Amino acid sequence: MTTPQHICIAGGGTAGWMTAAALANRLPHSHYRITLVESAQIGTVGVGESTIPHIRQFNSALGITEEEFIAATSATWKLGIEFTDWGKVGDSYIHPFGELGRPLAGIEFHHLWQAASLQGLDVPIESFSVAAVAARQRKFSPPHASREHLLSTYTYAYHLDASAYARFLRDYAEQRQVTRVEAQIREVKRDHQGGPITALSLDNGQEISADWFIDCTGFRSLLIGDYSQAEFIDWSEWLKTNRAVVLPCEKDGPSRPYTKAMAREAGWQWQIPLQHRIGNGYVYCSDYISDEDAEHTLRSTLPGEALADARFLDFKAGCRKQLWVQNCVAIGLSAGFLEPLESTSIFLIQMGIAKFLEHLPGTHNDATRNQYNRELTEQYQVIRDFIILHYYLTQRYDTPFWRDYQAMNLPDSLTELILAFRDCGLVDKQQYGLWPAVCIGQRLHPKQVDSRVAAIPPQQLIGMLNQLKSDIAAQVATLPNMDDYLSSLVAQTPLQKSGMRAGGQV
Amino acid sequence: MSKLFQRDLFETPTNTHGRALKSIWVVGDDVHGLSTAVAFATALKPFGIKVGVVSLPTVTAKQASLHSCNGHLFAFHRRYQLPERAFMQSQGVAFFTAMSLATASRPNKPVWLANDTWLPLFNGIELHQVKRWLSDFASVETSFAAAAAKAGKTVFPSGQQGTLGNSFELGAVVDTEAYCAFLTQQALERGVTFVPSNDIAFERCPHSGDITTLLLSNNQRIQCDWVVDATGPQARVIGQALKRPFESWHAYSPISLSGETTEQSASNTPGIAVSVNDTGYQQVQYLGGKKRTATFTAVHSGVGECEAGFRDPVSHNCLAVGPAAYHIDVPGMSTLHTTHRIIERFLNVVPCLPAPATWGRAFNRTTKQDCEHLRDFGCLLLSAMATRQQITGKPWQVLPKLSESLDQALTLFNESARCTVPPDAMIHRQRWLDALALASSNEQAFEPLLNAVSQASGQQFLQRIATQIQSLVSQC
């Protein structure tokens, strides 16, 4: 046994408490001491009310059951994202979580669908996704366990109250010996300029020394921001939006098990349904629309009565060149920012935590740190490209914002992927398996279809697809409405019974 | 990278395919070409795509006489419905679960590199970390595959997930000639056409440069949509006709096959034995009552057709497999693994045939990554072997150079005994861990989490596994 290590997390919020909970769960208390410094006077952004399925792995690793999580965070289930008005005004498609159709003898489904469509089939591709069909009908049930079953071909994520999630994880972490210090950071003390951090001086006079510091201070980047190696790489050349106006509202009826992402004049608007309210926001570029107009657009399209004043956020798309410098690791918004179009904010926090634990520092860390930085920056770039894809695949000419996007130069990495799909529908399923739904949803069809499809008689092909569509519809019809499923689940949950329900405040 | 014009994106497709794929011809019937022909015939014939092979005697004569394969061989057989029973009865196969590696400094105490695919975790920490941490227990045998090989026993995976009896993949050494005969029979049964020719020439489209016609020595002309180049190091199509350059990897793999011998042997020792000497290494395998010895020599410069290297496998309407595109000698491994992956990858891009302008770049890049993965693994083993040979005072003439990514991986391992190779990598992560440990210069590094655990519990963990393995081996 060697001397216990002290890890100090600067900042609460979603990133801070996710980090604290994960570290407390994984690291032996005998050898690792964890302190989290946060101040109630500093608001949190509350990122990531919409998630992707990976969050389930995070909760599962922490031993958090779905029932307690749903009750504590006012969460609803999410089967995908509906994009409206992206390809053209009036368009709508769902990017579903799970499979899109079924391949046949090695031929990817989107080829079969396109060939059948060219031969007369008039059915949108999302009709071949269980997740999308269920989402449209507001139905939900966990996937079937048997892989042979059609109802096993989807997965799911959550819409959640991020502040409630942070509070829930705070309880979890504090029960596992994480020390919470309520204070503001006055000074970050370093060994020397550019050297390792030695301590944080707090406004209550306390000074916290630690071996490792995790920067979860959000956009302020109080710890990592001073390192020259952690220079911020600006991606606003490709992702132009830089402001958001946020405004929760009352529910408008039965919950939708999907996020809505609606393209607007100078950006896009989200709707995220929770159990007790709907989260709304308009992400826009301030060069193309004023704050007043953005707020007006948001207010005029709210599905229910507003529940609070509008809140404005500033941001810039990008990622730090190095996310781990010396003994400081940035996780969450201090590491980088990508707009939440594909609900990846919590995922990126999760990746930062997972990689930190995978590369847990020891005595010597140069190679470890380099590897962490390589893996994380690559992850940010992959997501960046996927988000740019949505903006680029548009035929909207109605506003300067959208016209300017069409003249943009893409990153080479993305150009190659788009060309591969356009020319022949090729997708690297390992990394980009979600692409066909987005590409086809935004009217990018492969110029050529797999020539093997020609060996299938057209009527047989159309018949096969119609049969699959019917089978999916029949199976989805057996699923309960999400609200009914939610009621039955919440009714069984001790947290709900004891009144420990989140969502009391926005 | 070509500029993408947004206005060109949204053209409505008008038909299913501009130029349908109707025939694929494999030029050369070496083991790579025959594997390709069998796989394509299985996957594409139901769609009316014809597969043919042009047999060139000069190509088959130059094949390596043995190929050492791992689980990929059996996965290939399953995927393309090759009958395992017929394969095993073909008299050209011997199984193994580990490779021994003996150095001149310790000739009787070889290191064993097992075909492990999974080993138990200790509090979520990998087993090799525990052995490094408890250095006194480093010699405790925790690999069933290695233990069985040391005991001279051939074992097969139990098929029961999560058990030590299923913690490895079976390796097979195949006799090239016998395996080619097996593949030829399978190809014929799948309707593959074989056409012999003493030589071959090509006609190309003046506009696209594509190969349009194969010209055989008997003046026969064969129209083709796609050509597979399996002509070995001569690379008759991809190299000579289409002029794709060959990138030498001699610096990373300064090894050349300098001879092969075969002698009758009563021994039927399972496994592959590598012994390092002052000129290079020898690889010994027993198969079909014969002892086969391949001698590899470390040399200063690349030697013609045996030179390690890579060439883009896709150009125009040609796909190259085997030494026509990649040649890498790795102890205990064969580039057949790369060929199996290329076949799989190619079948994924069949939708895009015949025009590879878009996908070819990605295809070539991914294949190169595969080959670099194999090369780096071999380089790591060679580097470890060369370092050990240096101790004897009779070092090799030339040492392998580490690529940047390999250098990063080794530095990381030296620092924390961690490995970033993912579990689904081409060469299994467990084998990388063995190779990294062999090449590592720091035996003290281990996972810092272990500092928080009692050594006694770690010792009990290792002992428990060792006991289970002893029991399993004794039952074999």
Coordinates of N, CA and C in Angstrom, one line a residue, chain A residues 206-369:
Chain A
Q206 N -10.3 28.4 3.2 CA -9.8 27.1 3.1 C -8.8 26.9 1.9
E207 N -7.9 26.1 2.0 CA -7.0 25.8 0.8 C -7.0 24.3 0.6
I208 N -7.3 23.8 -0.5 CA -7.4 22.4 -0.8 C -6.3 21.9 -1.7
S209 N -5.4 21.2 -1.1 CA -4.3 20.6 -1.8 C -4.8 19.2 -2.3
A210 N -4.3 18.8 -3.5 CA -4.6 17.5 -4.0 C -3.6 17.0 -4.9
D211 N -3.6 15.7 -5.2 CA -2.7 15.2 -6.2 C -3.2 15.4 -7.6
W212 N -4.5 15.3 -7.8 CA -5.2 15.5 -9.1 C -6.3 16.4 -9.0
F213 N -6.5 17.2 -10.0 CA -7.6 18.2 -10.1 C -8.4 17.9 -11.3
I214 N -9.7 17.8 -11.2 CA -10.6 17.6 -12.3 C -11.3 19.0 -12.5
D215 N -11.2 19.5 -13.7 CA -11.8 20.8 -13.9 C -13.2 20.6 -14.5
C216 N -14.2 20.8 -13.6 CA -15.6 20.7 -14.1 C -16.3 22.1 -13.9
T217 N -15.5 23.1 -14.1 CA -16.0 24.5 -13.9 C -16.8 25.0 -15.1
G218 N -17.1 24.2 -16.0 CA -17.9 24.6 -17.2 C -17.1 25.5 -18.1
F219 N -17.8 26.5 -18.7 CA -17.2 27.4 -19.7 C -16.1 28.2 -19.1
R220 N -16.1 28.4 -17.7 CA -15.1 29.3 -17.1 C -13.7 28.6 -17.1
S221 N -13.7 27.3 -17.2 CA -12.4 26.5 -17.3 C -11.4 27.1 -16.3
L222 N -11.7 27.2 -15.1 CA -10.9 27.9 -14.1 C -9.5 27.3 -14.0
L223 N -9.4 26.0 -14.1 CA -8.2 25.3 -13.9 C -7.4 25.0 -15.1
I224 N -8.1 24.5 -16.1 CA -7.3 24.1 -17.4 C -7.0 25.3 -18.2
G225 N -7.9 26.3 -18.1 CA -7.8 27.4 -19.0 C -6.5 28.2 -19.0
D226 N -5.7 28.1 -18.0 CA -4.4 28.8 -17.9 C -3.3 28.1 -18.5
Y227 N -3.5 26.9 -18.9 CA -2.3 26.1 -19.5 C -2.3 26.4 -21.0
S228 N -1.1 26.8 -21.5 CA -1.0 27.1 -22.9 C -1.3 25.9 -23.8
Q229 N -1.0 24.7 -23.3 CA -1.2 23.5 -24.0 C -2.7 23.2 -24.2
A230 N -3.5 23.8 -23.4 CA -4.9 23.6 -23.4 C -5.7 24.6 -24.2
E231 N -4.9 25.2 -25.2 CA -5.5 26.2 -26.0 C -6.9 25.7 -26.6
F232 N -7.8 26.6 -26.7 CA -9.1 26.2 -27.3 C -9.1 26.2 -28.8
I233 N -9.4 25.1 -29.4 CA -9.5 25.0 -30.9 C -10.9 25.4 -31.3
D234 N -11.0 26.5 -32.0 CA -12.3 27.0 -32.4 C -12.8 26.3 -33.6
W235 N -14.0 25.8 -33.5 CA -14.7 25.1 -34.7 C -15.9 25.9 -35.2
S236 N -15.9 27.2 -34.8 CA -17.1 28.0 -35.3 C -17.1 28.2 -36.8
E237 N -16.0 27.9 -37.4 CA -16.0 28.0 -38.9 C -17.0 27.0 -39.5
W238 N -17.2 25.9 -38.7 CA -18.2 24.9 -39.2 C -19.5 24.9 -38.4
L239 N -19.4 25.2 -37.2 CA -20.6 25.2 -36.3 C -20.8 26.6 -35.9
K240 N -21.7 27.3 -36.6 CA -21.8 28.8 -36.4 C -22.6 29.2 -35.2
T241 N -23.4 28.4 -34.7 CA -24.3 28.8 -33.6 C -23.5 29.2 -32.4
N242 N -23.9 30.2 -31.7 CA -23.1 30.7 -30.6 C -23.9 31.2 -29.4
R243 N -25.2 31.1 -29.5 CA -26.1 31.6 -28.4 C -27.3 30.6 -28.3
A244 N -27.9 30.6 -27.2 CA -29.1 29.8 -27.0 C -30.0 30.5 -26.0
V245 N -31.3 30.4 -26.3 CA -32.3 30.9 -25.3 C -33.1 29.7 -24.8
V246 N -33.2 29.7 -23.5 CA -33.8 28.5 -22.9 C -35.0 28.8 -22.1
L247 N -36.1 28.0 -22.2 CA -37.3 28.4 -21.6 C -38.2 27.1 -21.4
P248 N -38.4 26.7 -20.1 CA -39.2 25.5 -19.9 C -40.7 25.9 -20.0
C249 N -41.5 24.9 -20.4 CA -43.0 25.1 -20.4 C -43.7 23.9 -19.9
E250 N -45.0 24.1 -19.8 CA -45.9 23.1 -19.3 C -46.0 22.0 -20.4
K251 N -46.4 20.8 -20.0 CA -46.6 19.7 -21.0 C -47.9 20.0 -21.8
D252 N -47.9 19.5 -23.0 CA -49.0 19.7 -23.9 C -49.8 18.5 -24.1
G253 N -49.6 17.4 -23.4 CA -50.4 16.2 -23.6 C -49.5 15.0 -23.3
P254 N -49.9 13.9 -23.9 CA -49.1 12.7 -23.6 C -47.6 12.9 -24.0
S255 N -46.7 12.3 -23.2 CA -45.3 12.4 -23.5 C -44.9 11.8 -24.8
R256 N -44.0 12.5 -25.4 CA -43.4 11.9 -26.6 C -42.0 11.2 -26.3
P257 N -41.8 10.0 -26.7 CA -40.6 9.3 -26.4 C -39.5 9.7 -27.4
Y258 N -39.4 10.9 -27.7 CA -38.3 11.4 -28.6 C -38.1 12.9 -28.4
T259 N -36.9 13.3 -28.7 CA -36.6 14.7 -28.7 C -37.0 15.3 -30.0
K260 N -37.4 16.6 -30.0 CA -37.7 17.3 -31.3 C -36.6 18.3 -31.5
A261 N -36.1 18.3 -32.8 CA -35.0 19.3 -33.2 C -35.5 19.9 -34.4
M262 N -36.1 21.1 -34.3 CA -36.7 21.8 -35.4 C -35.8 22.9 -36.0
A263 N -35.5 22.8 -37.2 CA -34.7 23.8 -37.9 C -35.5 25.2 -37.9
R264 N -34.7 26.2 -37.6 CA -35.3 27.6 -37.5 C -34.6 28.5 -38.4
E265 N -35.0 29.8 -38.4 CA -34.4 30.8 -39.3 C -32.9 30.9 -39.2
A266 N -32.3 30.8 -38.0 CA -30.9 31.0 -37.8 C -30.3 29.9 -36.8
G267 N -30.9 28.7 -36.9 CA -30.4 27.7 -36.0 C -31.5 26.6 -35.9
W268 N -31.7 26.2 -34.7 CA -32.7 25.1 -34.5 C -33.2 25.2 -33.0
Q269 N -34.4 24.6 -32.9 CA -35.0 24.6 -31.6 C -35.3 23.2 -31.1
W270 N -35.1 23.0 -29.8 CA -35.3 21.7 -29.2 C -36.6 21.7 -28.3
Q271 N -37.1 20.5 -28.2 CA -38.2 20.2 -27.2 C -37.9 18.9 -26.6
I272 N -37.7 18.9 -25.3 CA -37.4 17.7 -24.6 C -38.4 17.5 -23.5
P273 N -39.2 16.4 -23.7 CA -40.3 16.2 -22.7 C -39.8 15.4 -21.5
L274 N -40.1 16.0 -20.3 CA -39.8 15.4 -19.1 C -41.2 15.0 -18.5
Q275 N -41.2 14.4 -17.3 CA -42.4 13.9 -16.7 C -43.3 15.1 -16.4
H276 N -42.7 16.2 -16.0 CA -43.5 17.3 -15.4 C -43.5 18.6 -16.2
R277 N -42.6 18.6 -17.2 CA -42.5 19.8 -18.1 C -41.8 19.5 -19.4
I278 N -41.7 20.5 -20.2 CA -41.0 20.3 -21.5 C -39.9 21.3 -21.5
G279 N -38.6 20.8 -21.8 CA -37.5 21.7 -21.9 C -37.5 22.2 -23.3
N280 N -37.3 23.5 -23.5 CA -37.2 24.2 -24.8 C -36.0 25.0 -24.9
G281 N -35.5 25.1 -26.1 CA -34.4 26.0 -26.3 C -34.2 26.3 -27.8
Y282 N -33.7 27.5 -28.1 CA -33.4 27.9 -29.5 C -31.9 28.1 -29.6
V283 N -31.2 27.3 -30.3 CA -29.8 27.5 -30.5 C -29.6 28.3 -31.8
Y284 N -28.9 29.4 -31.7 CA -28.8 30.2 -32.9 C -27.5 30.9 -33.1
C285 N -27.3 31.5 -34.2 CA -26.1 32.3 -34.4 C -26.4 33.8 -34.3
S286 N -25.8 34.5 -33.4 CA -26.2 35.9 -33.2 C -25.9 36.8 -34.4
D287 N -25.1 36.3 -35.4 CA -24.9 37.1 -36.6 C -26.1 37.2 -37.4
Y288 N -27.1 36.3 -37.2 CA -28.2 36.2 -38.1 C -29.5 36.5 -37.5
I289 N -29.6 36.6 -36.2 CA -30.8 36.9 -35.5 C -30.5 37.6 -34.2
S290 N -31.4 38.5 -33.8 CA -31.2 39.2 -32.5 C -31.7 38.3 -31.4
D291 N -31.3 38.6 -30.1 CA -31.8 37.9 -29.0 C -33.3 38.0 -28.9
E292 N -33.8 39.2 -29.1 CA -35.3 39.5 -29.0 C -36.0 38.6 -30.0
D293 N -35.6 38.6 -31.2 CA -36.3 37.8 -32.2 C -36.2 36.3 -31.9
A294 N -35.0 35.9 -31.4 CA -34.8 34.5 -31.1 C -35.8 34.1 -29.9
E295 N -35.9 34.9 -28.9 CA -36.8 34.7 -27.8 C -38.3 34.7 -28.3
H296 N -38.6 35.6 -29.2 CA -39.9 35.7 -29.7 C -40.3 34.4 -30.5
T297 N -39.3 33.9 -31.3 CA -39.5 32.7 -32.1 C -39.8 31.5 -31.1
L298 N -39.0 31.5 -30.0 CA -39.1 30.4 -29.1 C -40.5 30.4 -28.4
R299 N -40.8 31.6 -27.9 CA -42.0 31.8 -27.1 C -43.3 31.5 -28.0
S300 N -43.2 31.9 -29.3 CA -44.4 31.7 -30.1 C -44.5 30.3 -30.6
T301 N -43.6 29.4 -30.3 CA -43.7 28.0 -30.7 C -43.7 27.1 -29.5
L302 N -43.8 27.6 -28.3 CA -43.8 26.7 -27.1 C -45.1 25.9 -27.2
P303 N -45.0 24.6 -26.8 CA -46.2 23.8 -26.9 C -47.1 24.0 -25.6
G304 N -46.6 24.7 -24.6 CA -47.4 24.9 -23.4 C -47.1 26.3 -22.8
E305 N -47.7 26.6 -21.7 CA -47.4 27.8 -21.0 C -46.0 27.9 -20.5
A306 N -45.3 29.0 -20.6 CA -44.0 29.2 -20.1 C -44.0 29.1 -18.6
L307 N -42.9 28.4 -18.1 CA -42.8 28.2 -16.6 C -41.8 29.1 -16.0
A308 N -41.0 29.8 -16.7 CA -40.0 30.7 -16.1 C -39.6 31.8 -17.1
D309 N -38.7 32.6 -16.7 CA -38.1 33.6 -17.6 C -37.2 33.0 -18.6
A310 N -37.0 33.6 -19.7 CA -36.0 33.1 -20.7 C -34.6 33.3 -20.1
R311 N -33.8 32.3 -20.4 CA -32.4 32.4 -20.0 C -31.5 32.3 -21.3
F312 N -30.5 33.2 -21.3 CA -29.6 33.2 -22.5 C -28.2 32.6 -22.2
L313 N -27.7 31.8 -23.1 CA -26.3 31.2 -22.9 C -25.5 31.6 -24.1
D314 N -24.2 31.8 -23.8 CA -23.2 32.1 -24.8 C -22.3 30.8 -24.9
F315 N -21.9 30.5 -26.1 CA -20.9 29.4 -26.2 C -20.2 29.5 -27.6
K316 N -19.2 28.7 -27.7 CA -18.4 28.6 -28.9 C -18.1 27.1 -29.2
A317 N -18.3 26.7 -30.3 CA -18.0 25.3 -30.6 C -16.5 25.1 -30.7
G318 N -16.0 24.0 -30.1 CA -14.6 23.7 -30.1 C -14.2 22.8 -29.0
C319 N -12.9 22.5 -29.0 CA -12.4 21.6 -28.0 C -11.0 22.0 -27.7
R320 N -10.6 21.7 -26.5 CA -9.2 22.1 -26.1 C -8.2 21.2 -26.8
K321 N -7.1 21.7 -27.1 CA -6.0 21.0 -27.8 C -5.6 19.8 -26.9
Q322 N -5.4 20.1 -25.6 CA -5.1 19.0 -24.7 C -6.1 19.2 -23.5
L323 N -6.7 18.0 -23.2 CA -7.8 18.1 -22.1 C -7.2 17.6 -20.8
W324 N -6.0 17.1 -20.9 CA -5.3 16.7 -19.6 C -3.9 17.3 -19.7
V325 N -3.6 18.3 -18.8 CA -2.3 18.9 -18.8 C -1.8 18.8 -17.3
Q326 N -0.6 18.4 -17.2 CA 0.0 18.2 -15.9 C -0.9 17.3 -15.0
N327 N -1.3 17.8 -13.9 CA -2.2 17.0 -13.0 C -3.7 17.5 -13.0
C328 N -4.0 18.1 -14.2 CA -5.3 18.7 -14.3 C -6.1 18.1 -15.5
V329 N -7.3 17.6 -15.3 CA -8.0 17.0 -16.4 C -9.4 17.8 -16.5
A330 N -9.7 18.2 -17.7 CA -10.9 18.9 -17.9 C -12.0 17.9 -18.4
I331 N -13.2 18.0 -17.8 CA -14.3 17.1 -18.1 C -15.5 18.0 -18.2
G332 N -16.3 17.8 -19.3 CA -17.5 18.6 -19.5 C -17.2 19.8 -20.3
L333 N -17.9 20.9 -20.0 CA -17.8 22.1 -20.8 C -16.5 22.7 -20.7
S334 N -15.7 22.5 -19.7 CA -14.4 23.0 -19.6 C -13.4 22.4 -20.7
A335 N -13.8 21.2 -21.1 CA -13.0 20.5 -22.1 C -13.3 20.9 -23.5
G336 N -14.6 21.2 -23.8 CA -15.0 21.5 -25.1 C -16.5 21.7 -25.2
F337 N -17.0 22.2 -26.3 CA -18.5 22.3 -26.4 C -18.9 22.0 -27.8
L338 N -19.9 21.2 -27.9 CA -20.6 20.9 -29.1 C -22.1 21.0 -28.9
E339 N -22.8 21.7 -29.7 CA -24.2 22.0 -29.5 C -24.9 20.7 -29.3
P340 N -26.0 20.7 -28.6 CA -26.7 19.4 -28.2 C -27.6 18.8 -29.3
L341 N -27.3 19.1 -30.6 CA -28.2 18.6 -31.6 C -28.3 17.1 -31.6
E342 N -27.3 16.4 -31.3 CA -27.4 14.9 -31.2 C -27.3 14.4 -29.8
S343 N -27.5 15.3 -28.9 CA -27.7 14.9 -27.4 C -26.4 14.3 -26.9
T344 N -25.3 14.8 -27.2 CA -24.0 14.2 -26.9 C -23.3 14.8 -25.7
S345 N -23.9 15.8 -25.0 CA -23.2 16.5 -24.0 C -22.8 15.6 -22.8
I346 N -23.9 14.8 -22.3 CA -23.6 13.9 -21.2 C -22.7 12.8 -21.6
F347 N -22.9 12.4 -22.9 CA -22.0 11.3 -23.4 C -20.5 11.7 -23.4
L348 N -20.2 13.0 -23.7 CA -18.9 13.4 -23.7 C -18.3 13.5 -22.3
I349 N -19.2 13.9 -21.3 CA -18.8 13.8 -19.9 C -18.4 12.4 -19.5
Q350 N -19.3 11.5 -19.9 CA -19.1 10.1 -19.6 C -17.8 9.6 -20.2
M351 N -17.5 9.9 -21.5 CA -16.3 9.5 -22.1 C -15.1 10.0 -21.4
G352 N -15.1 11.3 -20.9 CA -14.0 11.8 -20.2 C -13.8 11.1 -18.9
I353 N -14.9 10.7 -18.2 CA -14.7 10.0 -16.9 C -14.2 8.6 -17.2
A354 N -14.8 7.9 -18.2 CA -14.4 6.5 -18.5 C -12.9 6.5 -18.9
K355 N -12.5 7.4 -19.7 CA -11.1 7.4 -20.2 C -10.2 7.7 -19.0
F356 N -10.6 8.6 -18.1 CA -9.8 9.0 -17.0 C -9.6 7.7 -16.1
L357 N -10.7 7.0 -15.9 CA -10.5 5.8 -15.1 C -9.7 4.7 -15.8
E358 N -9.9 4.7 -17.1 CA -9.1 3.7 -17.9 C -7.6 4.0 -17.8
H359 N -7.3 5.3 -17.8 CA -5.9 5.8 -17.8 C -5.6 6.4 -16.4
L360 N -6.1 5.8 -15.4 CA -5.9 6.4 -14.1 C -4.4 6.7 -13.8
P361 N -4.1 7.9 -13.5 CA -2.7 8.2 -13.3 C -2.0 7.5 -12.2
G362 N -0.7 7.2 -12.5 CA 0.2 6.5 -11.5 C 1.3 7.4 -11.2
T363 N 2.5 6.8 -11.1 CA 3.7 7.5 -10.8 C 4.2 8.4 -12.0
H364 N 4.2 7.7 -13.1 CA 4.6 8.5 -14.3 C 3.5 8.5 -15.3
N365 N 3.3 9.6 -15.9 CA 2.0 9.7 -16.7 C 2.2 10.4 -18.1
D366 N 3.3 10.6 -18.6 CA 3.5 11.3 -19.9 C 2.7 10.5 -21.0
A367 N 3.0 9.3 -21.1 CA 2.4 8.5 -22.2 C 0.9 8.3 -21.9
T368 N 0.5 8.1 -20.7 CA -0.9 8.0 -20.3 C -1.6 9.2 -20.7
R369 N -1.1 10.4 -20.4 CA -1.7 11.7 -20.7 C -1.9 11.9 -22.2

